[in-house]
């Protein structure tokens, strides 16, 4: 048990990897993104992901790379949403 805790304490998340997110939140973010694409087919910019509330799963599509989030929100990158779908 001690070795397991010690190994986790020394773990650092690589810069290019996003933090782990609950699969239910990723599914909800995917639904938000796909509904947005259906409602706005004339979308011109490339979205970077979805800012979503972890508790009630309400969110919005984000087009900036560094979104400002509320404390209960997390950011699901577009590549996470797409990779979860397949």
Short mmCIF file of N, CA, C and O in Angstrom, two decimals:
data_model
loop_
_atom_site.label_atom_id
_atom_site.label_comp_id
_atom_site.label_asym_id
_atom_site.label_seq_id
_atom_site.Cartn_x
_atom_site.Cartn_y
_atom_site.Cartn_z
N UNK A 1 0.82 -1.19 0.00
CA UNK A 1 0.00 0.00 0.00
C UNK A 1 0.86 1.25 0.00
O UNK A 1 0.59 2.19 -0.70
N UNK A 2 1.92 1.24 0.83
CA UNK A 2 2.80 2.40 0.90
C UNK A 2 3.49 2.64 -0.44
O UNK A 2 3.60 3.77 -0.88
N UNK A 3 3.93 1.57 -1.10
CA UNK A 3 4.61 1.72 -2.39
C UNK A 3 3.67 2.31 -3.43
O UNK A 3 4.07 3.13 -4.24
N UNK A 4 2.41 1.92 -3.37
CA UNK A 4 1.43 2.45 -4.31
C UNK A 4 1.24 3.95 -4.10
O UNK A 4 1.25 4.73 -5.05
N UNK A 5 1.11 4.39 -2.85
CA UNK A 5 0.96 5.81 -2.56
C UNK A 5 2.22 6.58 -2.94
O UNK A 5 2.14 7.69 -3.45
N UNK A 6 3.37 6.00 -2.69
CA UNK A 6 4.63 6.68 -3.03
C UNK A 6 4.76 6.84 -4.54
O UNK A 6 5.16 7.88 -5.02
N UNK A 7 4.36 5.83 -5.29
CA UNK A 7 4.43 5.93 -6.74
C UNK A 7 3.50 6.99 -7.29
O UNK A 7 3.81 7.70 -8.23
N UNK A 8 2.32 7.14 -6.70
CA UNK A 8 1.38 8.16 -7.14
C UNK A 8 1.85 9.55 -6.79
O UNK A 8 1.61 10.50 -7.52
N UNK A 9 2.54 9.68 -5.67
CA UNK A 9 3.02 11.00 -5.25
C UNK A 9 4.07 11.54 -6.21
O UNK A 9 4.19 12.74 -6.40
N UNK A 10 4.82 10.65 -6.84
CA UNK A 10 5.88 11.06 -7.75
C UNK A 10 5.39 11.20 -9.19
O UNK A 10 6.16 11.57 -10.07
N UNK A 11 4.13 10.90 -9.44
CA UNK A 11 3.60 10.94 -10.80
C UNK A 11 3.28 12.38 -11.19
O UNK A 11 2.66 13.12 -10.44
N UNK A 12 3.72 12.75 -12.38
CA UNK A 12 3.35 14.06 -12.93
C UNK A 12 2.67 13.83 -14.27
O UNK A 12 3.10 13.02 -15.07
N UNK A 13 1.60 14.54 -14.50
CA UNK A 13 0.85 14.42 -15.74
C UNK A 13 1.61 15.13 -16.86
O UNK A 13 1.94 16.30 -16.73
N UNK A 14 1.91 14.44 -17.97
CA UNK A 14 2.60 15.11 -19.08
C UNK A 14 1.79 16.28 -19.61
O UNK A 14 0.57 16.28 -19.56
N UNK A 15 2.49 17.29 -20.11
CA UNK A 15 1.84 18.52 -20.58
C UNK A 15 0.89 18.27 -21.74
O UNK A 15 -0.12 18.93 -21.87
N UNK A 16 1.21 17.31 -22.61
CA UNK A 16 0.39 17.12 -23.79
C UNK A 16 -0.82 16.22 -23.55
O UNK A 16 -1.62 16.01 -24.43
N UNK A 17 -0.96 15.65 -22.34
CA UNK A 17 -2.08 14.78 -22.05
C UNK A 17 -3.08 15.50 -21.15
O UNK A 17 -2.71 16.02 -20.11
N UNK A 18 -4.35 15.52 -21.53
CA UNK A 18 -5.36 16.15 -20.68
C UNK A 18 -5.62 15.30 -19.43
O UNK A 18 -5.37 14.10 -19.45
N UNK A 19 -6.11 15.89 -18.35
CA UNK A 19 -6.42 15.11 -17.16
C UNK A 19 -7.57 14.15 -17.43
O UNK A 19 -8.37 14.35 -18.34
N UNK A 20 -7.67 13.11 -16.62
CA UNK A 20 -8.74 12.13 -16.80
C UNK A 20 -10.08 12.75 -16.43
O UNK A 20 -10.21 13.47 -15.45
N UNK A 21 -11.08 12.47 -17.24
CA UNK A 21 -12.42 13.01 -17.05
C UNK A 21 -13.41 11.85 -17.02
O UNK A 21 -13.26 10.87 -17.74
N UNK A 22 -14.43 11.99 -16.20
CA UNK A 22 -15.48 10.98 -16.06
C UNK A 22 -16.09 10.68 -17.44
O UNK A 22 -16.44 11.61 -18.17
N UNK A 23 -16.23 9.42 -17.81
CA UNK A 23 -16.82 9.08 -19.12
C UNK A 23 -18.22 9.65 -19.32
O UNK A 23 -18.59 9.98 -20.45
N UNK A 24 -19.01 9.77 -18.26
CA UNK A 24 -20.35 10.35 -18.41
C UNK A 24 -20.26 11.82 -18.81
O UNK A 24 -21.08 12.30 -19.59
N UNK A 25 -19.26 12.52 -18.30
CA UNK A 25 -19.06 13.93 -18.67
C UNK A 25 -18.63 14.02 -20.13
O UNK A 25 -19.10 14.90 -20.86
N UNK A 26 -17.79 13.10 -20.58
CA UNK A 26 -17.34 13.11 -21.97
C UNK A 26 -18.52 12.82 -22.91
O UNK A 26 -18.68 13.46 -23.94
N UNK A 27 -19.38 11.87 -22.52
CA UNK A 27 -20.58 11.58 -23.33
C UNK A 27 -21.49 12.80 -23.41
O UNK A 27 -21.99 13.14 -24.49
N UNK A 28 -21.71 13.47 -22.28
CA UNK A 28 -22.56 14.66 -22.27
C UNK A 28 -21.94 15.77 -23.12
O UNK A 28 -22.65 16.47 -23.85
N UNK A 29 -20.62 15.93 -23.04
CA UNK A 29 -19.94 16.93 -23.87
C UNK A 29 -20.09 16.60 -25.34
O UNK A 29 -20.27 17.49 -26.18
N UNK A 30 -20.03 15.32 -25.68
CA UNK A 30 -20.23 14.90 -27.07
C UNK A 30 -21.62 15.23 -27.56
O UNK A 30 -21.81 15.68 -28.69
N UNK A 31 -22.62 15.02 -26.71
CA UNK A 31 -23.99 15.36 -27.09
C UNK A 31 -24.14 16.87 -27.29
O UNK A 31 -24.78 17.30 -28.25
N UNK A 32 -23.55 17.65 -26.40
CA UNK A 32 -23.60 19.12 -26.54
C UNK A 32 -22.96 19.54 -27.85
O UNK A 32 -23.50 20.35 -28.60
N UNK A 33 -21.79 18.97 -28.15
CA UNK A 33 -21.07 19.34 -29.38
C UNK A 33 -21.87 18.96 -30.63
O UNK A 33 -22.00 19.75 -31.55
N UNK A 34 -22.42 17.76 -30.66
CA UNK A 34 -23.14 17.31 -31.85
C UNK A 34 -24.45 18.07 -32.04
O UNK A 34 -24.82 18.38 -33.18
N UNK A 35 -25.13 18.40 -30.97
CA UNK A 35 -26.34 19.22 -31.09
C UNK A 35 -25.98 20.60 -31.61
O UNK A 35 -26.67 21.16 -32.47
N UNK A 36 -24.87 21.17 -31.11
CA UNK A 36 -24.42 22.47 -31.59
C UNK A 36 -24.14 22.42 -33.09
O UNK A 36 -24.52 23.32 -33.84
N UNK A 37 -23.49 21.35 -33.55
CA UNK A 37 -23.18 21.22 -34.98
C UNK A 37 -24.45 21.10 -35.82
O UNK A 37 -24.51 21.61 -36.94
N UNK A 38 -25.47 20.42 -35.29
CA UNK A 38 -26.73 20.30 -36.02
C UNK A 38 -27.47 21.62 -36.10
O UNK A 38 -28.05 21.95 -37.13
N UNK A 39 -27.46 22.37 -35.01
CA UNK A 39 -28.20 23.64 -34.96
C UNK A 39 -27.47 24.73 -35.73
O UNK A 39 -28.11 25.60 -36.31
N UNK A 40 -26.14 24.67 -35.75
CA UNK A 40 -25.34 25.70 -36.42
C UNK A 40 -24.49 25.07 -37.54
O UNK A 40 -23.26 24.99 -37.43
N UNK A 41 -25.09 24.64 -38.64
CA UNK A 41 -24.32 24.00 -39.70
C UNK A 41 -23.37 24.95 -40.41
O UNK A 41 -22.42 24.52 -41.05
N UNK A 42 -23.60 26.26 -40.26
CA UNK A 42 -22.75 27.25 -40.92
C UNK A 42 -21.54 27.61 -40.07
O UNK A 42 -20.85 28.58 -40.35
N UNK A 43 -21.23 26.83 -39.04
CA UNK A 43 -20.12 27.10 -38.13
C UNK A 43 -18.83 27.32 -38.92
O UNK A 43 -18.46 26.47 -39.73
N UNK A 44 -18.17 28.47 -38.70
CA UNK A 44 -16.99 28.80 -39.48
C UNK A 44 -15.68 28.45 -38.78
O UNK A 44 -14.74 28.02 -39.40
N UNK A 45 -15.60 28.66 -37.49
CA UNK A 45 -14.36 28.39 -36.76
C UNK A 45 -14.27 26.96 -36.28
O UNK A 45 -15.26 26.23 -36.26
N UNK A 46 -13.08 26.54 -35.92
CA UNK A 46 -12.87 25.20 -35.39
C UNK A 46 -12.97 25.25 -33.87
O UNK A 46 -12.18 25.92 -33.22
N UNK A 47 -13.95 24.58 -33.26
CA UNK A 47 -14.05 24.59 -31.81
C UNK A 47 -12.89 23.83 -31.17
O UNK A 47 -12.34 22.90 -31.77
N UNK A 48 -12.52 24.23 -29.96
CA UNK A 48 -11.45 23.53 -29.26
C UNK A 48 -12.00 22.52 -28.27
O UNK A 48 -11.28 21.62 -27.84
N UNK A 49 -13.28 22.63 -27.91
CA UNK A 49 -13.87 21.67 -27.00
C UNK A 49 -15.14 22.18 -26.38
O UNK A 49 -15.78 23.10 -26.89
N UNK A 50 -15.50 21.59 -25.24
CA UNK A 50 -16.73 21.93 -24.54
C UNK A 50 -16.41 22.19 -23.08
O UNK A 50 -15.74 21.38 -22.44
N UNK A 51 -16.88 23.31 -22.56
CA UNK A 51 -16.82 23.59 -21.12
C UNK A 51 -18.11 23.05 -20.54
O UNK A 51 -19.21 23.41 -20.99
N UNK A 52 -18.00 22.15 -19.54
CA UNK A 52 -19.19 21.47 -19.03
C UNK A 52 -19.15 21.40 -17.51
O UNK A 52 -18.08 21.21 -16.92
N UNK A 53 -20.32 21.55 -16.91
CA UNK A 53 -20.46 21.42 -15.47
C UNK A 53 -20.40 19.94 -15.13
O UNK A 53 -21.13 19.13 -15.71
N UNK A 54 -19.54 19.57 -14.18
CA UNK A 54 -19.35 18.15 -13.83
C UNK A 54 -20.56 17.55 -13.14
O UNK A 54 -20.71 16.33 -13.12
N UNK A 55 -21.44 18.36 -12.56
CA UNK A 55 -22.55 17.84 -11.77
C UNK A 55 -23.87 17.79 -12.53
O UNK A 55 -24.58 16.79 -12.45
N UNK A 56 -24.21 18.85 -13.26
CA UNK A 56 -25.49 18.85 -13.96
C UNK A 56 -25.34 18.66 -15.48
O UNK A 56 -26.33 18.64 -16.19
N UNK A 57 -24.11 18.54 -15.96
CA UNK A 57 -23.79 18.25 -17.38
C UNK A 57 -24.33 19.29 -18.35
O UNK A 57 -24.63 18.97 -19.50
N UNK A 58 -24.44 20.53 -17.91
CA UNK A 58 -24.79 21.62 -18.83
C UNK A 58 -23.49 22.24 -19.29
O UNK A 58 -22.54 22.39 -18.52
N UNK A 59 -23.41 22.60 -20.58
CA UNK A 59 -22.17 23.16 -21.08
C UNK A 59 -22.36 23.92 -22.37
O UNK A 59 -23.47 24.06 -22.87
N UNK A 60 -21.24 24.39 -22.89
CA UNK A 60 -21.27 25.12 -24.16
C UNK A 60 -19.99 24.87 -24.93
O UNK A 60 -18.95 24.57 -24.36
N UNK A 61 -20.10 24.99 -26.24
CA UNK A 61 -18.96 24.80 -27.14
C UNK A 61 -18.04 26.00 -27.01
O UNK A 61 -18.49 27.15 -26.99
N UNK A 62 -16.74 25.74 -26.94
CA UNK A 62 -15.73 26.78 -26.74
C UNK A 62 -14.82 26.83 -27.97
O UNK A 62 -14.41 25.79 -28.49
N UNK A 63 -14.47 28.04 -28.38
CA UNK A 63 -13.63 28.22 -29.56
C UNK A 63 -12.23 28.74 -29.22
O UNK A 63 -11.43 28.94 -30.11
N UNK A 64 -11.93 28.99 -27.96
CA UNK A 64 -10.60 29.46 -27.57
C UNK A 64 -9.79 28.29 -27.00
O UNK A 64 -10.35 27.31 -26.51
N UNK A 65 -8.47 28.41 -27.04
CA UNK A 65 -7.62 27.33 -26.55
C UNK A 65 -7.48 27.33 -25.03
O UNK A 65 -7.22 26.29 -24.44
N UNK A 66 -7.61 28.47 -24.39
CA UNK A 66 -7.48 28.57 -22.94
C UNK A 66 -8.78 29.13 -22.34
O UNK A 66 -8.86 30.30 -22.01
N UNK A 67 -9.80 28.29 -22.16
CA UNK A 67 -11.07 28.79 -21.64
C UNK A 67 -10.96 29.12 -20.15
O UNK A 67 -10.15 28.54 -19.42
N UNK A 68 -11.76 30.06 -19.72
CA UNK A 68 -11.86 30.39 -18.30
C UNK A 68 -13.06 29.63 -17.76
O UNK A 68 -14.18 29.77 -18.25
N UNK A 69 -12.82 28.81 -16.75
CA UNK A 69 -13.85 27.92 -16.24
C UNK A 69 -14.28 28.31 -14.83
O UNK A 69 -13.48 28.83 -14.05
N UNK A 70 -15.53 28.01 -14.53
CA UNK A 70 -16.02 28.13 -13.17
C UNK A 70 -15.50 26.95 -12.35
O UNK A 70 -15.10 25.93 -12.92
N UNK A 71 -15.50 27.04 -11.01
CA UNK A 71 -14.92 25.96 -10.19
C UNK A 71 -15.53 24.58 -10.43
O UNK A 71 -14.83 23.58 -10.36
N UNK A 72 -16.82 24.51 -10.74
CA UNK A 72 -17.44 23.20 -10.94
C UNK A 72 -17.39 22.73 -12.39
O UNK A 72 -17.92 21.68 -12.72
N UNK A 73 -16.75 23.48 -13.27
CA UNK A 73 -16.67 23.12 -14.68
C UNK A 73 -15.34 22.43 -15.01
O UNK A 73 -14.35 22.60 -14.31
N UNK A 74 -15.38 21.67 -16.08
CA UNK A 74 -14.15 21.12 -16.64
C UNK A 74 -14.20 21.33 -18.15
O UNK A 74 -15.26 21.60 -18.72
N UNK A 75 -13.06 21.22 -18.79
CA UNK A 75 -12.96 21.43 -20.22
C UNK A 75 -12.65 20.11 -20.89
O UNK A 75 -11.68 19.43 -20.56
N UNK A 76 -13.52 19.71 -21.81
CA UNK A 76 -13.32 18.48 -22.57
C UNK A 76 -12.87 18.87 -23.97
O UNK A 76 -13.61 19.53 -24.70
N UNK A 77 -11.65 18.50 -24.31
CA UNK A 77 -11.11 18.86 -25.62
C UNK A 77 -11.83 18.09 -26.72
O UNK A 77 -12.33 16.98 -26.51
N UNK A 78 -11.85 18.69 -27.89
CA UNK A 78 -12.54 18.08 -29.03
C UNK A 78 -11.96 16.71 -29.38
O UNK A 78 -12.71 15.78 -29.70
N UNK A 79 -10.64 16.55 -29.27
CA UNK A 79 -10.05 15.24 -29.60
C UNK A 79 -10.47 14.17 -28.60
O UNK A 79 -10.59 13.01 -28.95
N UNK A 80 -10.75 14.54 -27.34
CA UNK A 80 -11.26 13.57 -26.36
C UNK A 80 -12.69 13.16 -26.73
O UNK A 80 -13.04 11.99 -26.62
N UNK A 81 -13.49 14.12 -27.15
CA UNK A 81 -14.87 13.83 -27.54
C UNK A 81 -14.87 12.90 -28.75
O UNK A 81 -15.58 11.90 -28.78
N UNK A 82 -14.06 13.22 -29.75
CA UNK A 82 -14.02 12.41 -30.97
C UNK A 82 -13.46 11.01 -30.72
O UNK A 82 -13.96 10.03 -31.26
N UNK A 83 -12.44 10.89 -29.89
CA UNK A 83 -11.86 9.57 -29.63
C UNK A 83 -12.79 8.71 -28.79
O UNK A 83 -12.78 7.49 -28.89
N UNK A 84 -13.63 9.33 -27.97
CA UNK A 84 -14.57 8.58 -27.16
C UNK A 84 -15.71 8.02 -28.01
O UNK A 84 -16.29 7.00 -27.68
N UNK A 85 -16.01 8.69 -29.12
CA UNK A 85 -17.10 8.27 -29.97
C UNK A 85 -16.75 7.01 -30.75
O UNK A 85 -17.63 6.25 -31.13
N UNK A 86 -15.47 6.72 -30.97
CA UNK A 86 -15.08 5.57 -31.79
C UNK A 86 -14.50 4.47 -31.00
O UNK A 86 -14.24 4.24 -30.03
#
